[in-house]
PDB file of C-alpha atoms in Angstrom:
ATOM      1  CA  MET N   1       0.000  -0.127   0.333  1.00  0.00           C
ATOM      2  CA  ASN N   2       1.671   3.466  -1.206  1.00  0.00           C
ATOM      3  CA  LYS N   3       1.553   6.102   1.642  1.00  0.00           C
ATOM      4  CA  THR N   4      -1.640   8.112   0.344  1.00  0.00           C
ATOM      5  CA  LEU N   5      -3.301   4.986   0.461  1.00  0.00           C
ATOM      6  CA  LEU N   6      -2.358   4.210   3.771  1.00  0.00           C
ATOM      7  CA  THR N   7      -2.767   7.399   4.858  1.00  0.00           C
ATOM      8  CA  LEU N   8      -6.565   7.632   3.836  1.00  0.00           C
ATOM      9  CA  ALA N   9      -7.163   4.085   5.295  1.00  0.00           C
ATOM     10  CA  MET N  10      -5.357   5.426   9.142  1.00  0.00           C
ATOM     11  CA  ALA N  11      -7.666   8.400   7.935  1.00  0.00           C
ATOM     12  CA  LEU N  12     -10.518   6.657   8.370  1.00  0.00           C
ATOM     13  CA  ALA N  13     -10.150   3.959  10.816  1.00  0.00           C
ATOM     14  CA  ALA N  14      -9.481   7.189  12.863  1.00  0.00           C
ATOM     15  CA  SER N  15     -13.145   8.527  11.989  1.00  0.00           C
ATOM     16  CA  GLY N  16     -14.735   5.172  12.485  1.00  0.00           C
ATOM     17  CA  THR N  17     -13.270   4.711  15.843  1.00  0.00           C
ATOM     18  CA  ALA N  18     -14.048   8.084  16.916  1.00  0.00           C
ATOM     19  CA  LEU N  19     -17.808   7.534  15.756  1.00  0.00           C
ATOM     20  CA  ALA N  20     -18.151   4.944  17.631  1.00  0.00           C
ATOM     21  CA  ALA N  21     -16.839   6.240  20.788  1.00  0.00           C
ATOM     22  CA  GLU N  22     -20.253   8.398  20.401  1.00  0.00           C
ATOM     23  CA  LEU N  23     -22.449   5.213  20.250  1.00  0.00           C
ATOM     24  CA  PRO N  24     -25.254   4.942  23.724  1.00  0.00           C
ATOM     25  CA  ASP N  25     -22.968   2.222  26.479  1.00  0.00           C
ATOM     26  CA  ASN N  26     -25.319  -0.349  25.828  1.00  0.00           C
ATOM     27  CA  ILE N  27     -24.923  -0.341  21.820  1.00  0.00           C
ATOM     28  CA  LYS N  28     -21.107  -0.639  22.022  1.00  0.00           C
ATOM     29  CA  ALA N  29     -21.243  -3.268  24.540  1.00  0.00           C
ATOM     30  CA  ALA N  30     -23.372  -5.678  22.389  1.00  0.00           C
ATOM     31  CA  GLY N  31     -21.464  -4.565  19.430  1.00  0.00           C
ATOM     32  CA  LYS N  32     -24.716  -4.444  17.260  1.00  0.00           C
ATOM     33  CA  VAL N  33     -28.011  -2.581  16.379  1.00  0.00           C
ATOM     34  CA  VAL N  34     -30.916  -4.689  15.862  1.00  0.00           C
ATOM     35  CA  VAL N  35     -33.197  -2.921  13.093  1.00  0.00           C
ATOM     36  CA  ALA N  36     -36.515  -3.318  12.090  1.00  0.00           C
ATOM     37  CA  ASN N  37     -36.957  -3.707   8.369  1.00  0.00           C
ATOM     38  CA  THR N  38     -40.084  -5.709   6.616  1.00  0.00           C
ATOM     39  CA  PRO N  39     -38.663  -7.394   3.222  1.00  0.00           C
ATOM     40  CA  ASN N  40     -41.421  -6.832   0.705  1.00  0.00           C
ATOM     41  CA  TYR N  41     -40.278  -2.861  -1.296  1.00  0.00           C
ATOM     42  CA  PRO N  42     -38.101  -3.643  -3.703  1.00  0.00           C
ATOM     43  CA  PRO N  43     -35.764  -1.820  -4.427  1.00  0.00           C
ATOM     44  CA  MET N  44     -35.781  -0.902  -0.585  1.00  0.00           C
ATOM     45  CA  GLU N  45     -36.122  -4.164   0.623  1.00  0.00           C
ATOM     46  CA  TYR N  46     -36.387  -7.211  -0.457  1.00  0.00           C
ATOM     47  CA  ARG N  47     -34.815 -10.955  -0.573  1.00  0.00           C
ATOM     48  CA  ASP N  48     -33.238 -12.490  -3.491  1.00  0.00           C
ATOM     49  CA  PRO N  49     -36.123 -14.905  -5.208  1.00  0.00           C
ATOM     50  CA  ALA N  50     -33.514 -17.403  -5.536  1.00  0.00           C
ATOM     51  CA  THR N  51     -30.904 -16.893  -2.754  1.00  0.00           C
ATOM     52  CA  ASN N  52     -32.744 -15.558  -0.179  1.00  0.00           C
ATOM     53  CA  GLU N  53     -30.496 -12.936   0.300  1.00  0.00           C
ATOM     54  CA  LEU N  54     -31.653  -9.725   2.021  1.00  0.00           C
ATOM     55  CA  MET N  55     -31.002  -7.230  -0.075  1.00  0.00           C
ATOM     56  CA  GLY N  56     -31.504  -3.538  -0.989  1.00  0.00           C
ATOM     57  CA  LEU N  57     -31.108   0.412  -0.752  1.00  0.00           C
ATOM     58  CA  ASP N  58     -31.893   0.174   3.100  1.00  0.00           C
ATOM     59  CA  ILE N  59     -29.955  -2.686   3.407  1.00  0.00           C
ATOM     60  CA  ASP N  60     -26.394  -1.325   2.213  1.00  0.00           C
ATOM     61  CA  LEU N  61     -27.294   2.084   3.441  1.00  0.00           C
ATOM     62  CA  GLY N  62     -27.790   0.422   6.854  1.00  0.00           C
ATOM     63  CA  THR N  63     -24.536  -2.000   6.173  1.00  0.00           C
ATOM     64  CA  ALA N  64     -22.720   0.896   5.552  1.00  0.00           C
ATOM     65  CA  LEU N  65     -23.849   2.998   8.391  1.00  0.00           C
ATOM     66  CA  ALA N  66     -22.962   0.277  11.009  1.00  0.00           C
ATOM     67  CA  LYS N  67     -19.727  -0.792   9.532  1.00  0.00           C
ATOM     68  CA  GLN N  68     -18.678   3.402  10.131  1.00  0.00           C
ATOM     69  CA  LEU N  69     -19.661   3.251  13.417  1.00  0.00           C
ATOM     70  CA  GLY N  70     -17.662   0.013  14.103  1.00  0.00           C
ATOM     71  CA  ILE N  71     -20.771  -2.554  14.845  1.00  0.00           C
ATOM     72  CA  GLU N  72     -23.063  -4.793  13.202  1.00  0.00           C
ATOM     73  CA  VAL N  73     -26.102  -5.087  11.908  1.00  0.00           C
ATOM     74  CA  GLU N  74     -28.931  -7.443  12.506  1.00  0.00           C
ATOM     75  CA  TRP N  75     -31.804  -7.048  10.869  1.00  0.00           C
ATOM     76  CA  SER N  76     -35.331  -8.252  12.356  1.00  0.00           C
ATOM     77  CA  ASP N  77     -38.016  -8.504   9.905  1.00  0.00           C
ATOM     78  CA  ILE N  78     -41.355  -7.008  11.854  1.00  0.00           C
ATOM     79  CA  GLY N  79     -44.415  -6.076   9.915  1.00  0.00           C
ATOM     80  CA  PHE N  80     -44.677  -2.541   9.359  1.00  0.00           C
ATOM     81  CA  GLU N  81     -47.324  -1.736  11.495  1.00  0.00           C
ATOM     82  CA  GLN N  82     -45.664  -3.068  14.697  1.00  0.00           C
ATOM     83  CA  MET N  83     -42.295  -1.322  13.931  1.00  0.00           C
ATOM     84  CA  ILE N  84     -42.887   1.776  16.112  1.00  0.00           C
ATOM     85  CA  SER N  85     -44.063   0.225  19.361  1.00  0.00           C
ATOM     86  CA  SER N  86     -41.335  -2.299  18.889  1.00  0.00           C
ATOM     87  CA  LEU N  87     -38.744   0.382  19.038  1.00  0.00           C
ATOM     88  CA  THR N  88     -40.407   2.362  21.935  1.00  0.00           C
ATOM     89  CA  THR N  89     -40.863  -0.777  24.034  1.00  0.00           C
ATOM     90  CA  GLY N  90     -36.978  -1.655  23.136  1.00  0.00           C
ATOM     91  CA  ARG N  91     -37.265  -4.665  21.042  1.00  0.00           C
ATOM     92  CA  VAL N  92     -35.334  -3.041  18.091  1.00  0.00           C
ATOM     93  CA  ASP N  93     -32.953   0.249  18.383  1.00  0.00           C
ATOM     94  CA  LEU N  94     -34.162   1.709  15.411  1.00  0.00           C
ATOM     95  CA  ILE N  95     -36.452   1.104  12.144  1.00  0.00           C
ATOM     96  CA  GLU N  96     -34.883   1.445   8.510  1.00  0.00           C
ATOM     97  CA  SER N  97     -37.542   0.382   6.167  1.00  0.00           C
ATOM     98  CA  GLY N  98     -38.848   2.797   3.541  1.00  0.00           C
ATOM     99  CA  MET N  99     -40.840   4.816   6.475  1.00  0.00           C
ATOM    100  CA  SER N 100     -41.825   8.186   5.427  1.00  0.00           C
ATOM    101  CA  ASP N 101     -41.255  10.762   7.906  1.00  0.00           C
ATOM    102  CA  LEU N 102     -44.183  12.106   9.083  1.00  0.00           C
ATOM    103  CA  PRO N 103     -45.529  14.551  11.434  1.00  0.00           C
ATOM    104  CA  LYS N 104     -47.560  12.384  13.006  1.00  0.00           C
ATOM    105  CA  ARG N 105     -44.781   9.817  13.867  1.00  0.00           C
ATOM    106  CA  ARG N 106     -42.645  12.298  15.418  1.00  0.00           C
ATOM    107  CA  ASP N 107     -45.014  12.487  18.405  1.00  0.00           C
ATOM    108  CA  ALA N 108     -42.453   9.095  19.248  1.00  0.00           C
ATOM    109  CA  LEU N 109     -39.559   8.916  16.950  1.00  0.00           C
ATOM    110  CA  ASP N 110     -37.143  11.255  15.386  1.00  0.00           C
ATOM    111  CA  PHE N 111     -36.041  10.569  11.876  1.00  0.00           C
ATOM    112  CA  LEU N 112     -32.251  10.708  10.355  1.00  0.00           C
ATOM    113  CA  ASP N 113     -33.888  11.363   6.799  1.00  0.00           C
ATOM    114  CA  TYR N 114     -31.977   9.886   4.297  1.00  0.00           C
ATOM    115  CA  MET N 115     -34.075  10.036   0.589  1.00  0.00           C
ATOM    116  CA  LYS N 116     -36.900  12.076  -1.608  1.00  0.00           C
ATOM    117  CA  SER N 117     -39.704  10.238  -2.278  1.00  0.00           C
ATOM    118  CA  GLY N 118     -43.148  10.664  -3.292  1.00  0.00           C
ATOM    119  CA  ALA N 119     -46.580   8.707  -3.837  1.00  0.00           C
ATOM    120  CA  GLN N 120     -47.011   7.825  -7.434  1.00  0.00           C
ATOM    121  CA  PHE N 121     -49.994   6.246  -9.653  1.00  0.00           C
ATOM    122  CA  TYR N 122     -49.379   3.485 -11.841  1.00  0.00           C
ATOM    123  CA  SER N 123     -51.292   0.939 -13.740  1.00  0.00           C
ATOM    124  CA  THR N 124     -51.647  -1.781 -16.250  1.00  0.00           C
ATOM    125  CA  THR N 125     -50.276  -1.094 -19.700  1.00  0.00           C
ATOM    126  CA  ALA N 126     -53.822  -1.844 -20.403  1.00  0.00           C
ATOM    127  CA  HIS N 127     -54.841   1.072 -19.482  1.00  0.00           C
ATOM    128  CA  LYS N 128     -52.642   3.272 -21.216  1.00  0.00           C
ATOM    129  CA  ASP N 129     -54.652   4.611 -23.090  1.00  0.00           C
ATOM    130  CA  GLU N 130     -57.346   5.367 -20.928  1.00  0.00           C
ATOM    131  CA  PHE N 131     -55.332   6.719 -17.776  1.00  0.00           C
ATOM    132  CA  LYS N 132     -53.686   9.475 -19.454  1.00  0.00           C
ATOM    133  CA  GLN N 133     -53.376  12.022 -16.701  1.00  0.00           C
ATOM    134  CA  PRO N 134     -54.576  11.552 -12.704  1.00  0.00           C
ATOM    135  CA  THR N 135     -57.785  12.997 -12.720  1.00  0.00           C
ATOM    136  CA  ASP N 136     -58.454  10.521 -15.241  1.00  0.00           C
ATOM    137  CA  LEU N 137     -58.231   8.375 -12.475  1.00  0.00           C
ATOM    138  CA  CYS N 138     -61.461   9.906 -10.350  1.00  0.00           C
ATOM    139  CA  GLY N 139     -64.087   7.795  -9.522  1.00  0.00           C
ATOM    140  CA  LYS N 140     -61.881   4.416  -9.934  1.00  0.00           C
ATOM    141  CA  THR N 141     -60.968   1.951  -7.849  1.00  0.00           C
ATOM    142  CA  ILE N 142     -57.574   2.228  -6.787  1.00  0.00           C
ATOM    143  CA  GLY N 143     -55.321  -0.394  -4.371  1.00  0.00           C
ATOM    144  CA  MET N 144     -52.492   0.830  -2.330  1.00  0.00           C
ATOM    145  CA  SER N 145     -50.800  -0.260   1.505  1.00  0.00           C
ATOM    146  CA  ARG N 146     -52.918   0.298   4.227  1.00  0.00           C
ATOM    147  CA  ARG N 147     -50.011  -0.135   6.548  1.00  0.00           C
ATOM    148  CA  THR N 148     -48.803   3.446   4.948  1.00  0.00           C
ATOM    149  CA  SER N 149     -49.924   6.890   4.664  1.00  0.00           C
ATOM    150  CA  PHE N 150     -51.175   6.305   1.292  1.00  0.00           C
ATOM    151  CA  PRO N 151     -54.928   5.963   0.910  1.00  0.00           C
ATOM    152  CA  ASP N 152     -54.670   9.328   3.667  1.00  0.00           C
ATOM    153  CA  GLU N 153     -53.148  11.029   1.019  1.00  0.00           C
ATOM    154  CA  THR N 154     -54.834   9.721  -1.532  1.00  0.00           C
ATOM    155  CA  ALA N 155     -58.551  10.555  -0.427  1.00  0.00           C
ATOM    156  CA  LYS N 156     -57.139  14.322   0.343  1.00  0.00           C
ATOM    157  CA  TRP N 157     -55.453  14.132  -3.160  1.00  0.00           C
ATOM    158  CA  SER N 158     -58.827  13.261  -4.440  1.00  0.00           C
ATOM    159  CA  ALA N 159     -61.333  15.709  -2.581  1.00  0.00           C
ATOM    160  CA  ALA N 160     -58.788  18.409  -4.057  1.00  0.00           C
ATOM    161  CA  ASN N 161     -58.277  17.225  -7.626  1.00  0.00           C
ATOM    162  CA  CYS N 162     -62.356  15.290  -7.968  1.00  0.00           C
ATOM    163  CA  GLU N 163     -64.479  16.410  -5.655  1.00  0.00           C
ATOM    164  CA  ALA N 164     -63.483  19.874  -5.470  1.00  0.00           C
ATOM    165  CA  LYS N 165     -64.012  19.826  -9.403  1.00  0.00           C
ATOM    166  CA  GLY N 166     -67.527  18.240  -9.742  1.00  0.00           C
ATOM    167  CA  LEU N 167     -65.867  14.539 -10.768  1.00  0.00           C
ATOM    168  CA  PRO N 168     -66.249  11.191  -8.656  1.00  0.00           C
ATOM    169  CA  ALA N 169     -64.078  10.649  -5.715  1.00  0.00           C
ATOM    170  CA  ILE N 170     -61.632   7.851  -5.700  1.00  0.00           C
ATOM    171  CA  LYS N 171     -62.479   4.797  -4.519  1.00  0.00           C
ATOM    172  CA  VAL N 172     -59.718   3.886  -2.465  1.00  0.00           C
ATOM    173  CA  VAL N 173     -59.281   0.471  -1.559  1.00  0.00           C
ATOM    174  CA  GLY N 174     -56.489  -0.226   1.359  1.00  0.00           C
ATOM    175  CA  THR N 175     -54.681  -3.705   0.459  1.00  0.00           C
ATOM    176  CA  GLU N 176     -52.093  -6.015   2.371  1.00  0.00           C
ATOM    177  CA  GLY N 177     -48.709  -4.612   1.238  1.00  0.00           C
ATOM    178  CA  SER N 178     -47.671  -3.198  -2.727  1.00  0.00           C
ATOM    179  CA  ALA N 179     -47.611  -6.609  -3.470  1.00  0.00           C
ATOM    180  CA  ASP N 180     -50.848  -7.449  -2.490  1.00  0.00           C
ATOM    181  CA  ALA N 181     -51.656  -4.420  -4.939  1.00  0.00           C
ATOM    182  CA  ARG N 182     -49.691  -5.446  -7.674  1.00  0.00           C
ATOM    183  CA  THR N 183     -51.900  -8.737  -7.516  1.00  0.00           C
ATOM    184  CA  GLN N 184     -55.147  -6.865  -7.470  1.00  0.00           C
ATOM    185  CA  LEU N 185     -54.420  -5.039 -10.132  1.00  0.00           C
ATOM    186  CA  LYS N 186     -52.995  -7.457 -12.700  1.00  0.00           C
ATOM    187  CA  GLN N 187     -56.248  -9.104 -11.923  1.00  0.00           C
ATOM    188  CA  GLY N 188     -58.415  -6.748 -12.405  1.00  0.00           C
ATOM    189  CA  ARG N 189     -60.055  -5.884  -9.210  1.00  0.00           C
ATOM    190  CA  VAL N 190     -58.859  -2.303  -8.840  1.00  0.00           C
ATOM    191  CA  ASP N 191     -57.915   0.034 -11.528  1.00  0.00           C
ATOM    192  CA  ALA N 192     -54.910   1.792 -10.726  1.00  0.00           C
ATOM    193  CA  ALA N 193     -52.777   1.646  -7.724  1.00  0.00           C
ATOM    194  CA  VAL N 194     -49.828   3.583  -5.392  1.00  0.00           C
ATOM    195  CA  GLN N 195     -46.908   2.924  -4.748  1.00  0.00           C
ATOM    196  CA  GLY N 196     -43.467   4.675  -3.592  1.00  0.00           C
ATOM    197  CA  SER N 197     -42.196   6.825  -6.927  1.00  0.00           C
ATOM    198  CA  GLU N 198     -38.444   5.319  -5.914  1.00  0.00           C
ATOM    199  CA  THR N 199     -39.935   1.466  -5.942  1.00  0.00           C
ATOM    200  CA  LEU N 200     -41.890   2.158  -9.792  1.00  0.00           C
ATOM    201  CA  PRO N 201     -38.322   2.446 -11.776  1.00  0.00           C
ATOM    202  CA  TYR N 202     -37.473  -1.081 -10.332  1.00  0.00           C
ATOM    203  CA  LEU N 203     -40.601  -2.607 -10.873  1.00  0.00           C
ATOM    204  CA  MET N 204     -41.056  -1.559 -14.433  1.00  0.00           C
ATOM    205  CA  SER N 205     -37.628  -2.964 -14.627  1.00  0.00           C
ATOM    206  CA  VAL N 206     -38.235  -6.369 -13.868  1.00  0.00           C
ATOM    207  CA  ASP N 207     -41.474  -6.513 -14.902  1.00  0.00           C
ATOM    208  CA  LYS N 208     -40.948  -5.283 -18.287  1.00  0.00           C
ATOM    209  CA  GLY N 209     -44.104  -3.714 -20.485  1.00  0.00           C
ATOM    210  CA  ALA N 210     -46.519  -4.314 -17.311  1.00  0.00           C
ATOM    211  CA  PHE N 211     -46.864  -1.382 -16.165  1.00  0.00           C
ATOM    212  CA  PHE N 212     -46.806   2.898 -16.402  1.00  0.00           C
ATOM    213  CA  THR N 213     -46.818   5.467 -14.459  1.00  0.00           C
ATOM    214  CA  ILE N 214     -49.720   8.043 -14.580  1.00  0.00           C
ATOM    215  CA  GLY N 215     -48.703  11.988 -13.632  1.00  0.00           C
ATOM    216  CA  GLU N 216     -45.697  12.707 -11.780  1.00  0.00           C
ATOM    217  CA  PRO N 217     -45.683  11.686  -8.048  1.00  0.00           C
ATOM    218  CA  TYR N 218     -48.498  13.971  -5.803  1.00  0.00           C
ATOM    219  CA  THR N 219     -46.807  14.312  -2.533  1.00  0.00           C
ATOM    220  CA  ALA N 220     -42.897  15.093  -1.650  1.00  0.00           C
ATOM    221  CA  VAL N 221     -41.751  13.254   1.675  1.00  0.00           C
ATOM    222  CA  TYR N 222     -38.372  12.265   3.002  1.00  0.00           C
ATOM    223  CA  GLN N 223     -37.873   8.491   4.299  1.00  0.00           C
ATOM    224  CA  GLY N 224     -35.701   8.728   7.247  1.00  0.00           C
ATOM    225  CA  ILE N 225     -34.262   6.415   9.590  1.00  0.00           C
ATOM    226  CA  GLY N 226     -36.813   6.156  12.728  1.00  0.00           C
ATOM    227  CA  PHE N 227     -35.435   6.068  16.904  1.00  0.00           C
ATOM    228  CA  ASP N 228     -36.915   7.030  19.889  1.00  0.00           C
ATOM    229  CA  LYS N 229     -37.311  10.272  20.257  1.00  0.00           C
ATOM    230  CA  THR N 230     -36.019   9.428  24.189  1.00  0.00           C
ATOM    231  CA  LYS N 231     -32.466   8.185  23.636  1.00  0.00           C
ATOM    232  CA  PRO N 232     -31.016  10.649  21.430  1.00  0.00           C
ATOM    233  CA  GLU N 233     -27.604   9.045  21.517  1.00  0.00           C
ATOM    234  CA  LEU N 234     -27.542   6.574  19.118  1.00  0.00           C
ATOM    235  CA  ARG N 235     -29.631   9.071  16.661  1.00  0.00           C
ATOM    236  CA  ASP N 236     -26.664  11.513  17.009  1.00  0.00           C
ATOM    237  CA  ALA N 237     -23.936   9.241  16.338  1.00  0.00           C
ATOM    238  CA  TYR N 238     -25.629   7.950  12.962  1.00  0.00           C
ATOM    239  CA  ILE N 239     -26.358  11.851  12.129  1.00  0.00           C
ATOM    240  CA  ASP N 240     -22.654  11.839  12.018  1.00  0.00           C
ATOM    241  CA  GLY N 241     -22.103   8.084  10.032  1.00  0.00           C
ATOM    242  CA  LEU N 242     -24.554   9.758   7.474  1.00  0.00           C
ATOM    243  CA  LYS N 243     -21.956  12.914   7.119  1.00  0.00           C
ATOM    244  CA  ALA N 244     -19.260  10.230   6.614  1.00  0.00           C
ATOM    245  CA  LEU N 245     -20.829   8.586   4.098  1.00  0.00           C
ATOM    246  CA  MET N 246     -21.768  11.774   2.266  1.00  0.00           C
ATOM    247  CA  GLU N 247     -18.433  13.328   2.570  1.00  0.00           C
ATOM    248  CA  ASN N 248     -16.528   9.718   1.547  1.00  0.00           C
ATOM    249  CA  GLY N 249     -18.502   9.398  -1.482  1.00  0.00           C
ATOM    250  CA  GLU N 250     -20.414   6.108  -0.156  1.00  0.00           C
ATOM    251  CA  TYR N 251     -23.797   7.276   0.048  1.00  0.00           C
ATOM    252  CA  LYS N 252     -23.673   8.152  -3.493  1.00  0.00           C
ATOM    253  CA  LYS N 253     -22.348   4.996  -4.629  1.00  0.00           C
ATOM    254  CA  ILE N 254     -25.336   3.409  -3.018  1.00  0.00           C
ATOM    255  CA  PHE N 255     -27.840   5.724  -4.659  1.00  0.00           C
ATOM    256  CA  THR N 256     -26.073   4.939  -7.992  1.00  0.00           C
ATOM    257  CA  LYS N 257     -25.805   1.681  -7.446  1.00  0.00           C
ATOM    258  CA  TRP N 258     -29.967   1.290  -7.231  1.00  0.00           C
ATOM    259  CA  GLY N 259     -30.861   4.078  -9.873  1.00  0.00           C
ATOM    260  CA  LEU N 260     -32.060   6.102  -7.508  1.00  0.00           C
ATOM    261  CA  GLU N 261     -29.227   9.297  -7.841  1.00  0.00           C
ATOM    262  CA  GLY N 262     -32.494  11.396  -8.061  1.00  0.00           C
ATOM    263  CA  ALA N 263     -33.741  10.539  -4.391  1.00  0.00           C
ATOM    264  CA  MET N 264     -30.450  11.752  -2.823  1.00  0.00           C
ATOM    265  CA  LEU N 265     -30.252  14.492  -0.128  1.00  0.00           C
ATOM    266  CA  ASP N 266     -28.167  17.210  -0.516  1.00  0.00           C
ATOM    267  CA  GLY N 267     -27.105  17.112   3.839  1.00  0.00           C
ATOM    268  CA  ILE N 268     -28.463  16.124   6.712  1.00  0.00           C
ATOM    269  CA  TYR N 269     -32.314  16.679   7.177  1.00  0.00           C
ATOM    270  CA  ILE N 270     -33.971  15.772  10.939  1.00  0.00           C
ATOM    271  CA  ASN N 271     -37.405  15.567  11.385  1.00  0.00           C
ATOM    272  CA  GLY N 272     -38.078  17.308   7.657  1.00  0.00           C
ATOM    273  CA  GLU N 273     -35.374  20.333   8.548  1.00  0.00           C
ATOM    274  CA  ALA N 274     -31.414  20.798   7.016  1.00  0.00           C
ATOM    275  CA  ARG N 275     -29.358  20.578  10.279  1.00  0.00           C
ATOM    276  CA  LYS N 276     -26.985  23.421  10.049  1.00  0.00           C
TER     277      LYS N 276
END
């Protein structure tokens, strides 16, 4: 190893040691964090059908953050609706699972935001001539995961863009998850569906020619890593870890790998606010 590379390696090692010192004592003693994750939301988190290996942007980012802090990750497969209670009761240390940073969740959580997202309408290509713009969905049946913020957001969008203009309301159908919504869409049980805008390019690349998006995302939110609001030490260590990944290029490398460079943030955001 030449002198320049050796100096860089020593600097990175020293940085990791310094960040590890910021961790809460129980995390340092365990040498790991237990992270809530539901692997059913590609490309954020999913299992490789061939190997059952856990993979996705959240997995890569979570692993890189833990490495930066000198600890391991233990991924805990927990239903999305159970994640916040699992965190506040101490079953897990943090949440990293494509969770939107919403004001109503901030009563219990602090979010370290790491990407931009938005709710997006889409349908099967059989409807491409029928649904040319979002308002063509007024009066139609739209499927979306009931565990997410999508049902409320879609009802609000419908009130403003359909009912307020004398058009029939969208019929919101809560599903058991995004995969269930896609199944119902393919079976013709719903006319269209909603997913996070970050997931649709991957979905359309895997199932070529099956789907198309309708308009632009109709919400703008951040996705964040969730921490127990009463335990800020772990959050603060992760803030410094993410800052280090942004500075050394690893953050951009991960987003580029998953084709989501457009979802990257330009700095550190906590609970939707830029940290100075």
